[in-house]
Tab-separated table of C-alpha atoms in Angstrom:
chain	number	residue	atom	x	y	z
M	36	MET	CA	-35.396	-17.474	61.896
M	37	ALA	CA	-36.960	-19.943	64.339
M	38	GLN	CA	-34.873	-23.004	65.048
M	39	THR	CA	-36.358	-26.507	65.159
M	40	SER	CA	-35.598	-29.054	67.861
M	41	ALA	CA	-33.725	-31.220	65.359
M	42	GLU	CA	-31.586	-28.258	64.269
M	43	GLN	CA	-30.766	-27.378	67.856
M	44	MET	CA	-29.713	-30.947	68.596
M	45	ARG	CA	-27.545	-31.043	65.475
M	46	ARG	CA	-25.828	-27.804	66.532
M	47	TRP	CA	-24.664	-29.486	69.742
M	48	LEU	CA	-21.156	-30.764	68.983
M	49	GLY	CA	-20.557	-32.470	72.317
M	50	PRO	CA	-21.394	-36.049	73.328
M	51	ALA	CA	-24.663	-37.416	71.966
M	52	LEU	CA	-25.521	-38.238	75.589
M	53	PHE	CA	-26.436	-34.577	76.141
M	54	SER	CA	-28.331	-34.041	72.892
M	55	PHE	CA	-31.729	-34.752	74.501
M	56	GLY	CA	-33.010	-35.032	78.070
M	57	PHE	CA	-33.985	-38.697	78.017
M	58	ARG	CA	-30.468	-39.873	77.157
M	59	PRO	CA	-28.410	-39.216	80.320
M	60	PHE	CA	-31.242	-39.677	82.785
M	61	PHE	CA	-32.619	-42.921	81.373
M	62	LEU	CA	-29.191	-44.489	80.960
M	63	PHE	CA	-27.654	-43.455	84.268
M	64	GLY	CA	-30.916	-43.807	86.159
M	65	ALA	CA	-30.777	-47.481	85.145
M	66	VAL	CA	-27.055	-47.691	85.951
M	67	TRP	CA	-27.665	-46.185	89.392
M	68	VAL	CA	-30.528	-48.525	90.222
M	69	ILE	CA	-28.226	-51.451	89.328
M	70	VAL	CA	-25.486	-50.067	91.598
M	71	ALA	CA	-27.964	-49.348	94.396
M	72	MET	CA	-29.516	-52.823	94.194
M	73	SER	CA	-26.070	-54.459	94.163
M	74	LEU	CA	-25.094	-52.496	97.267
M	75	TRP	CA	-28.417	-53.423	98.907
M	76	LEU	CA	-27.872	-57.140	98.271
M	77	ALA	CA	-24.373	-56.842	99.740
M	78	ILE	CA	-25.845	-55.108	102.810
M	79	LEU	CA	-28.441	-57.876	103.225
M	80	ALA	CA	-25.658	-60.450	103.013
M	81	GLY	CA	-23.810	-58.667	105.826
M	82	ILE	CA	-20.680	-57.964	103.779
M	83	LEU	CA	-21.018	-54.191	103.384
M	84	ASP	CA	-21.784	-51.115	105.447
M	85	LEU	CA	-22.306	-47.776	103.703
M	86	PRO	CA	-20.856	-44.433	104.880
M	87	THR	CA	-24.307	-42.839	104.871
M	88	ARG	CA	-26.235	-41.071	107.625
M	89	PHE	CA	-29.340	-43.023	106.532
M	90	ASP	CA	-30.169	-46.344	108.125
M	91	ARG	CA	-29.860	-49.104	105.549
M	92	GLY	CA	-33.598	-49.492	104.881
M	93	SER	CA	-34.116	-45.759	104.478
M	94	TRP	CA	-31.149	-45.410	102.115
M	95	HIS	CA	-32.504	-48.236	99.962
M	96	ALA	CA	-36.004	-46.723	99.850
M	97	HIS	CA	-34.770	-43.173	99.206
M	98	GLU	CA	-32.397	-44.040	96.389
M	99	PHE	CA	-35.015	-46.039	94.552
M	100	LEU	CA	-37.926	-43.663	95.016
M	101	PHE	CA	-36.252	-40.251	94.912
M	102	GLY	CA	-32.916	-41.108	93.298
M	103	TYR	CA	-33.876	-43.474	90.489
M	104	LEU	CA	-37.423	-42.240	89.897
M	105	GLY	CA	-36.213	-38.641	90.060
M	106	ALA	CA	-33.875	-39.364	87.142
M	107	VAL	CA	-36.560	-41.082	85.074
M	108	LEU	CA	-38.992	-38.220	85.716
M	109	ALA	CA	-36.361	-35.756	84.555
M	110	GLY	CA	-35.718	-37.732	81.375
M	111	PHE	CA	-39.421	-38.033	80.649
M	112	LEU	CA	-40.298	-34.396	81.359
M	113	LEU	CA	-37.328	-32.920	79.504
M	114	THR	CA	-38.391	-34.967	76.477
M	115	ALA	CA	-42.153	-34.453	76.755
M	116	VAL	CA	-42.286	-30.749	77.645
M	117	PRO	CA	-40.964	-29.561	74.250
M	118	ASN	CA	-43.834	-31.522	72.646
M	119	TRP	CA	-46.310	-30.008	75.094
M	120	THR	CA	-45.124	-26.420	74.720
M	121	GLY	CA	-43.718	-26.263	71.185
M	122	ARG	CA	-40.462	-24.868	72.586
M	123	LEU	CA	-36.916	-26.065	72.042
M	124	PRO	CA	-35.581	-28.857	74.279
M	125	ILE	CA	-32.871	-28.286	76.867
M	126	VAL	CA	-29.663	-29.717	75.422
M	127	GLY	CA	-25.907	-29.382	75.766
M	128	TRP	CA	-24.256	-27.819	78.794
M	129	PRO	CA	-27.483	-26.823	80.601
M	130	LEU	CA	-28.592	-30.466	80.375
M	131	ALA	CA	-25.141	-31.650	81.490
M	132	GLY	CA	-25.305	-29.269	84.458
M	133	LEU	CA	-28.696	-30.601	85.513
M	134	PHE	CA	-27.402	-34.152	85.205
M	135	ALA	CA	-24.378	-33.217	87.347
M	136	LEU	CA	-26.743	-32.002	90.093
M	137	TRP	CA	-28.487	-35.375	90.103
M	138	CYS	CA	-25.128	-37.197	90.312
M	139	ALA	CA	-24.021	-34.920	93.151
M	140	GLY	CA	-27.149	-35.821	95.093
M	141	ARG	CA	-26.426	-39.524	94.815
M	142	GLY	CA	-22.864	-39.090	96.015
M	143	ALA	CA	-23.783	-36.709	98.827
M	144	ILE	CA	-26.316	-39.137	100.290
M	145	LEU	CA	-24.051	-42.151	99.904
M	146	PHE	CA	-21.264	-40.385	101.844
M	147	SER	CA	-23.485	-38.242	104.074
M	148	GLN	CA	-22.007	-39.702	107.254
M	149	VAL	CA	-18.788	-37.754	106.661
M	150	LEU	CA	-20.596	-34.507	105.753
M	151	PRO	CA	-22.245	-31.894	108.019
M	152	PRO	CA	-25.897	-32.893	108.622
M	153	LEU	CA	-27.572	-30.370	106.295
M	154	ILE	CA	-25.165	-30.619	103.364
M	155	ALA	CA	-26.444	-33.867	101.833
M	156	PRO	CA	-30.128	-32.822	101.927
M	157	ALA	CA	-29.266	-29.439	100.425
M	158	ILE	CA	-27.265	-30.964	97.569
M	159	ASP	CA	-29.878	-33.643	96.899
M	160	LEU	CA	-32.769	-31.160	96.768
M	161	LEU	CA	-30.965	-28.825	94.349
M	162	PHE	CA	-31.743	-31.196	91.478
M	163	PRO	CA	-35.560	-31.431	91.730
M	164	VAL	CA	-35.802	-27.694	92.503
M	165	ALA	CA	-33.740	-26.851	89.412
M	166	LEU	CA	-35.742	-29.293	87.286
M	167	GLY	CA	-39.017	-27.823	88.517
M	168	GLY	CA	-37.798	-24.304	87.751
M	169	LEU	CA	-36.892	-25.263	84.195
M	170	ILE	CA	-40.230	-26.999	83.612
M	171	LEU	CA	-42.135	-24.021	85.050
M	172	ARG	CA	-40.252	-21.654	82.751
M	173	GLU	CA	-41.145	-23.750	79.714
M	174	ILE	CA	-44.818	-24.083	80.670
M	175	ILE	CA	-45.165	-20.330	81.241
M	176	ALA	CA	-43.317	-19.436	78.036
M	177	GLY	CA	-45.409	-21.917	76.044
M	178	LYS	CA	-48.649	-20.976	77.865
M	179	ASN	CA	-49.230	-24.698	78.361
M	180	TRP	CA	-51.360	-24.382	81.496
M	181	ARG	CA	-52.896	-27.859	81.066
M	182	ASN	CA	-49.691	-29.486	82.235
M	183	LEU	CA	-49.371	-27.505	85.449
M	184	ILE	CA	-50.847	-30.619	87.106
M	185	VAL	CA	-47.649	-32.521	86.281
M	186	LEU	CA	-45.514	-29.684	87.664
M	187	SER	CA	-47.670	-29.624	90.820
M	188	LEU	CA	-47.066	-33.340	91.324
M	189	LEU	CA	-43.324	-32.777	90.859
M	190	ALA	CA	-43.474	-30.059	93.542
M	191	VAL	CA	-45.213	-32.422	95.983
M	192	PHE	CA	-42.658	-35.122	95.132
M	193	THR	CA	-39.871	-32.670	96.011
M	194	LEU	CA	-41.617	-31.775	99.272
M	195	ALA	CA	-41.832	-35.480	100.099
M	196	ASN	CA	-38.088	-35.810	99.501
M	197	ALA	CA	-37.425	-32.906	101.878
M	198	LEU	CA	-39.685	-34.500	104.500
M	199	PHE	CA	-37.829	-37.798	104.101
M	200	HIS	CA	-34.524	-35.989	104.780
M	201	PHE	CA	-36.018	-34.322	107.865
M	202	GLU	CA	-37.145	-37.658	109.261
M	203	VAL	CA	-33.640	-39.058	108.776
M	204	LEU	CA	-32.068	-36.059	110.520
M	205	VAL	CA	-34.321	-36.394	113.594
M	206	GLY	CA	-33.585	-40.109	113.867
M	207	GLU	CA	-36.862	-41.593	112.643
M	208	TYR	CA	-37.159	-44.669	110.443
M	209	ALA	CA	-37.847	-42.762	107.247
M	210	ALA	CA	-38.444	-45.906	105.188
M	211	GLN	CA	-41.862	-46.139	106.860
M	212	GLY	CA	-42.389	-42.425	107.415
M	213	TYR	CA	-44.591	-39.676	106.024
M	214	GLY	CA	-42.026	-38.618	103.408
M	215	LEU	CA	-41.846	-42.090	101.879
M	216	ARG	CA	-45.626	-42.457	101.765
M	217	LEU	CA	-46.136	-38.964	100.341
M	218	GLY	CA	-43.494	-39.603	97.679
M	219	LEU	CA	-44.942	-43.003	96.820
M	220	ALA	CA	-48.502	-41.673	96.701
M	221	THR	CA	-47.347	-38.870	94.395
M	222	ALA	CA	-45.563	-41.368	92.153
M	223	VAL	CA	-48.761	-43.423	91.909
M	224	MET	CA	-50.689	-40.284	90.937
M	225	MET	CA	-48.077	-39.421	88.308
M	226	ILE	CA	-48.430	-42.870	86.754
M	227	ALA	CA	-52.216	-42.577	86.907
M	228	VAL	CA	-52.224	-39.129	85.257
M	229	ILE	CA	-49.541	-39.656	82.611
M	230	GLY	CA	-50.405	-43.316	82.026
M	231	GLY	CA	-54.041	-42.314	81.608
M	232	ARG	CA	-52.994	-40.103	78.721
M	233	ILE	CA	-50.494	-42.253	76.889
M	234	ILE	CA	-51.747	-45.834	77.363
M	235	PRO	CA	-55.198	-45.480	75.739
M	236	SER	CA	-53.752	-43.180	73.042
M	237	PHE	CA	-50.953	-45.592	72.117
M	238	THR	CA	-53.397	-48.494	72.252
M	239	ARG	CA	-55.907	-46.798	69.971
M	240	ASN	CA	-53.229	-45.860	67.436
M	241	TRP	CA	-51.887	-49.416	67.351
M	242	LEU	CA	-55.342	-50.995	67.018
M	243	VAL	CA	-56.182	-48.661	64.128
M	244	ARG	CA	-52.900	-49.520	62.412
M	245	GLU	CA	-53.585	-53.226	62.902
M	246	GLN	CA	-57.134	-52.717	61.517
M	247	HIS	CA	-58.591	-54.143	64.729
M	248	SER	CA	-62.256	-53.457	65.434
M	249	ALA	CA	-61.729	-52.821	69.162
M	250	ARG	CA	-61.295	-49.259	70.395
M	251	PRO	CA	-60.276	-48.236	73.932
M	252	THR	CA	-62.160	-45.511	75.727
M	253	PRO	CA	-60.497	-42.162	74.836
M	254	PRO	CA	-58.286	-40.725	77.585
M	255	MET	CA	-59.616	-38.475	80.330
M	256	GLN	CA	-63.344	-39.153	80.012
M	257	ARG	CA	-65.631	-38.464	82.982
M	258	PHE	CA	-64.898	-41.797	84.622
M	259	ASP	CA	-61.138	-41.201	84.336
M	260	LYS	CA	-61.418	-37.734	85.838
M	261	ALA	CA	-63.647	-38.984	88.654
M	262	THR	CA	-61.199	-41.803	89.405
M	263	LEU	CA	-58.275	-39.391	89.569
M	264	LEU	CA	-60.194	-36.924	91.748
M	265	LEU	CA	-61.148	-39.686	94.181
M	266	SER	CA	-57.593	-41.042	94.160
M	267	LEU	CA	-56.205	-37.802	95.584
M	268	PRO	CA	-58.040	-37.853	98.946
M	269	ILE	CA	-57.677	-41.638	99.291
M	270	LEU	CA	-53.912	-41.455	98.813
M	271	ALA	CA	-53.777	-38.482	101.184
M	272	ILE	CA	-55.626	-40.529	103.827
M	273	TRP	CA	-53.194	-43.411	103.347
M	274	THR	CA	-50.251	-41.010	103.670
M	275	LEU	CA	-51.523	-39.576	106.946
M	276	ARG	CA	-53.289	-42.595	108.523
M	277	PRO	CA	-52.004	-45.761	106.843
M	278	PHE	CA	-52.747	-48.309	109.555
M	279	THR	CA	-56.511	-48.194	110.036
M	280	ALA	CA	-59.386	-50.339	108.763
M	281	SER	CA	-61.167	-47.277	107.349
M	282	THR	CA	-58.064	-46.469	105.279
M	283	GLY	CA	-58.066	-50.077	104.119
M	284	LEU	CA	-61.632	-49.727	102.850
M	285	CYS	CA	-60.693	-46.557	100.979
M	286	LEU	CA	-57.770	-48.364	99.354
M	287	LEU	CA	-60.077	-51.179	98.227
M	288	VAL	CA	-62.260	-48.556	96.509
M	289	LEU	CA	-59.133	-47.105	94.878
M	290	GLY	CA	-58.097	-50.525	93.598
M	291	ILE	CA	-61.523	-51.327	92.144
M	292	LEU	CA	-61.765	-47.936	90.389
M	293	HIS	CA	-58.362	-48.329	88.752
M	294	LEU	CA	-59.111	-51.904	87.684
M	295	MET	CA	-62.261	-50.625	85.984
M	296	ARG	CA	-60.285	-47.792	84.392
M	297	LEU	CA	-57.660	-50.187	83.070
M	298	ALA	CA	-60.299	-52.558	81.633
M	299	ARG	CA	-61.708	-49.687	79.545
M	300	TRP	CA	-58.361	-49.383	77.710
M	301	GLN	CA	-58.734	-52.794	75.992
M	302	GLY	CA	-55.233	-53.965	76.859
M	303	HIS	CA	-56.026	-57.647	76.265
M	304	HIS	CA	-56.060	-56.937	72.519
M	305	THR	CA	-52.379	-55.882	72.575
M	306	LEU	CA	-50.819	-59.190	73.621
M	307	SER	CA	-49.119	-59.555	70.246
M	308	GLU	CA	-47.151	-56.308	70.780
M	309	PRO	CA	-45.205	-56.617	74.076
M	310	LEU	CA	-43.981	-53.001	73.956
M	311	LEU	CA	-47.595	-51.872	74.242
M	312	PHE	CA	-49.000	-54.678	76.393
M	313	VAL	CA	-46.325	-54.024	79.042
M	314	LEU	CA	-47.831	-50.583	79.684
M	315	HIS	CA	-51.167	-52.179	80.575
M	316	ALA	CA	-49.465	-54.922	82.615
M	317	SER	CA	-47.434	-52.315	84.529
M	318	TYR	CA	-50.482	-50.178	85.286
M	319	VAL	CA	-52.259	-53.152	86.860
M	320	PHE	CA	-49.852	-52.904	89.800
M	321	ILE	CA	-51.601	-49.696	90.893
M	322	PRO	CA	-54.909	-51.454	91.663
M	323	LEU	CA	-53.113	-54.599	92.882
M	324	GLY	CA	-51.042	-52.550	95.324
M	325	ALA	CA	-54.116	-50.670	96.558
M	326	LEU	CA	-56.076	-53.899	97.063
M	327	ALA	CA	-53.190	-55.622	98.863
M	328	LEU	CA	-52.550	-52.639	101.147
M	329	GLY	CA	-56.263	-52.301	101.837
M	330	LEU	CA	-56.643	-55.961	102.791
M	331	ASP	CA	-53.566	-55.706	105.015
M	332	GLN	CA	-55.199	-52.937	107.047
M	333	ILE	CA	-58.639	-54.516	107.202
M	334	LEU	CA	-57.120	-57.795	108.412
M	335	SER	CA	-54.823	-55.922	110.838
M	336	ASN	CA	-51.764	-57.382	109.153
M	337	PRO	CA	-48.703	-55.305	110.108
M	338	GLY	CA	-46.541	-56.671	107.279
M	339	THR	CA	-47.327	-53.993	104.694
M	340	ALA	CA	-43.859	-53.852	103.119
M	341	GLY	CA	-44.644	-56.635	100.644
M	342	ALA	CA	-47.918	-55.030	99.567
M	343	GLN	CA	-46.252	-51.622	99.335
M	344	HIS	CA	-43.678	-53.061	96.942
M	345	LEU	CA	-46.439	-53.816	94.453
M	346	TRP	CA	-46.370	-50.050	93.966
M	347	MET	CA	-42.626	-49.589	94.459
M	348	ALA	CA	-41.176	-52.457	92.431
M	349	GLY	CA	-44.268	-53.167	90.339
M	350	ALA	CA	-45.998	-49.962	89.297
M	351	ILE	CA	-42.887	-47.754	89.428
M	352	GLY	CA	-40.242	-50.292	88.405
M	353	ALA	CA	-42.167	-51.884	85.551
M	354	MET	CA	-43.782	-48.693	84.236
M	355	THR	CA	-40.518	-46.748	84.158
M	356	LEU	CA	-38.759	-49.604	82.376
M	357	ALA	CA	-41.602	-49.788	79.853
M	358	VAL	CA	-41.585	-46.030	79.224
M	359	MET	CA	-37.788	-45.865	78.943
M	360	THR	CA	-37.641	-48.643	76.353
M	361	ARG	CA	-40.443	-47.164	74.253
M	362	ALA	CA	-39.111	-43.604	74.414
M	363	THR	CA	-35.567	-44.708	73.616
M	364	LEU	CA	-36.681	-46.625	70.539
M	365	GLY	CA	-38.945	-43.838	69.304
M	366	HIS	CA	-36.564	-40.931	69.873
M	367	THR	CA	-33.560	-42.709	68.379
M	368	GLY	CA	-35.411	-43.477	65.146
M	369	ARG	CA	-36.032	-47.182	65.685
M	370	ALA	CA	-39.151	-49.274	65.184
M	371	LEU	CA	-41.538	-49.407	68.131
M	372	THR	CA	-41.385	-53.137	68.626
M	373	ALA	CA	-39.905	-55.322	71.350
M	374	GLY	CA	-37.216	-57.872	70.576
M	375	LYS	CA	-36.561	-61.043	72.578
M	376	ALA	CA	-34.130	-59.304	74.929
M	377	THR	CA	-36.682	-56.591	75.698
M	378	VAL	CA	-39.403	-59.168	76.390
M	379	ALA	CA	-36.992	-60.959	78.737
M	380	MET	CA	-36.374	-57.646	80.562
M	381	PHE	CA	-40.103	-57.146	81.068
M	382	LEU	CA	-40.569	-60.695	82.372
M	383	CYS	CA	-37.688	-60.216	84.815
M	384	ILE	CA	-39.109	-56.996	86.265
M	385	PHE	CA	-42.533	-58.595	86.775
M	386	VAL	CA	-40.968	-61.624	88.473
M	387	ALA	CA	-38.885	-59.291	90.677
M	388	ALA	CA	-41.974	-57.347	91.767
M	389	LEU	CA	-44.033	-60.455	92.546
M	390	MET	CA	-41.171	-62.109	94.469
M	391	ARG	CA	-40.716	-58.957	96.553
M	392	PHE	CA	-44.434	-59.010	97.333
M	393	LEU	CA	-44.124	-62.626	98.507
M	394	THR	CA	-41.016	-61.963	100.620
M	395	PRO	CA	-43.002	-62.128	103.926
M	396	LEU	CA	-43.480	-65.843	103.150
M	397	HIS	CA	-39.718	-66.435	102.902
M	398	GLN	CA	-36.953	-63.848	103.321
M	399	GLY	CA	-34.835	-65.555	100.687
M	400	LEU	CA	-37.251	-64.269	98.060
M	401	SER	CA	-35.971	-60.734	98.702
M	402	THR	CA	-32.513	-61.647	97.426
M	403	LEU	CA	-33.978	-63.574	94.497
M	404	SER	CA	-36.158	-60.557	93.667
M	405	GLY	CA	-33.051	-58.371	93.662
M	406	MET	CA	-31.309	-60.704	91.227
M	407	PHE	CA	-34.198	-60.545	88.762
M	408	TRP	CA	-34.220	-56.765	89.199
M	409	LEU	CA	-30.540	-56.679	88.199
M	410	LEU	CA	-31.273	-58.830	85.146
M	411	ALA	CA	-34.065	-56.469	84.038
M	412	PHE	CA	-32.119	-53.236	84.338
M	413	GLY	CA	-28.827	-54.819	83.339
M	414	GLY	CA	-30.571	-55.879	80.144
M	415	PHE	CA	-31.760	-52.300	79.588
M	416	VAL	CA	-28.230	-50.919	79.956
M	417	LEU	CA	-26.749	-53.539	77.629
M	418	VAL	CA	-29.436	-53.320	74.927
M	419	TYR	CA	-30.465	-49.674	75.102
M	420	GLY	CA	-27.274	-48.079	76.429
M	421	PRO	CA	-25.597	-48.031	72.992
M	422	MET	CA	-28.707	-46.363	71.503
M	423	LEU	CA	-28.606	-43.672	74.176
M	424	LEU	CA	-24.913	-43.008	73.671
M	425	ARG	CA	-25.007	-42.742	69.865
M	426	PRO	CA	-26.476	-39.894	67.776
M	427	LYS	CA	-29.939	-40.500	66.334
M	428	GLY	CA	-29.824	-42.667	63.239
M	429	VAL	CA	-26.420	-44.211	64.044
M	430	GLN	CA	-26.824	-47.967	64.395
M	431	SER	CA	-24.494	-50.372	66.169
M	432	THR	CA	-22.194	-52.405	63.963
């Protein structure tokens, strides 16, 4: 007899942490980004030097983009794919093994200076390759061809990680290299694709429940598809030729298109529900980042790091935090509403992103941004960690 997902999870007698994919990767992705930011602040203060082969800027960029985001992507995909395909989720020891690969990658990179040159890249890349193989197996078995686009983006993200490692090995500054830009561009596309599905859908459902007359444009209409299709070549141009005025003009077009797309989702009607409004507020960093990067190039401003962090800290940081909180509440049987602590987390991540953008005005803002970042993700671990560690339906006492 066919087994349901709930039955399979109940059959797992080990720690609740490995009863569903979002649990270990959301929790320890947040823990790792706290550790990595703490180490980064210590490096900036001149009180720490890491035993890594990466220069300090490249280590910081890699562990946020490929380390942290890689974990969140795994948690999201391992939770979403069973819904997409109708197949059972990956739980128990296979999930624990995949999580162990991710942990091994973090350790290998941190201590890569004492390892042979190719060992750390090989260990780090095992995780996304294994994750991609599992997702491909599920999509093929479930004949869910529609979501091959997400798997394709994961493959490009893995390629970007490999390119980043290559640039480190040949002595380039990978934090401003092709691998970083390709990975970041792919992350932006992932947010645009997945966010374009879930944000208008969640918004519509909430507005109907609240008996509101407004209705967002349904997901993936012609304008959405055209915006996504145009985003691909524009992001490719930025990846290959980031420092030209023509690229800047393309980025301005990208920003305007995504602002128009976001406006069609009627996010201003969701202010009374922070758990939903934060998705709209996080998405706005995609057009803001594109506009800021575009203006930087048109004005021949070499200081693109601040503008780039509107995507890194803003779009990625805020959107992942928003998705993790919502998914944790929903999949642990709790009401989809944000308490005061959750609202404070969201405010902290937005402040962190904006301060990092303004860092070129005063370098002290970088440290202050890091502190707000720690408050945001520290709050997630404290508030949502117990939910992720306990079986579904078990409340804290």
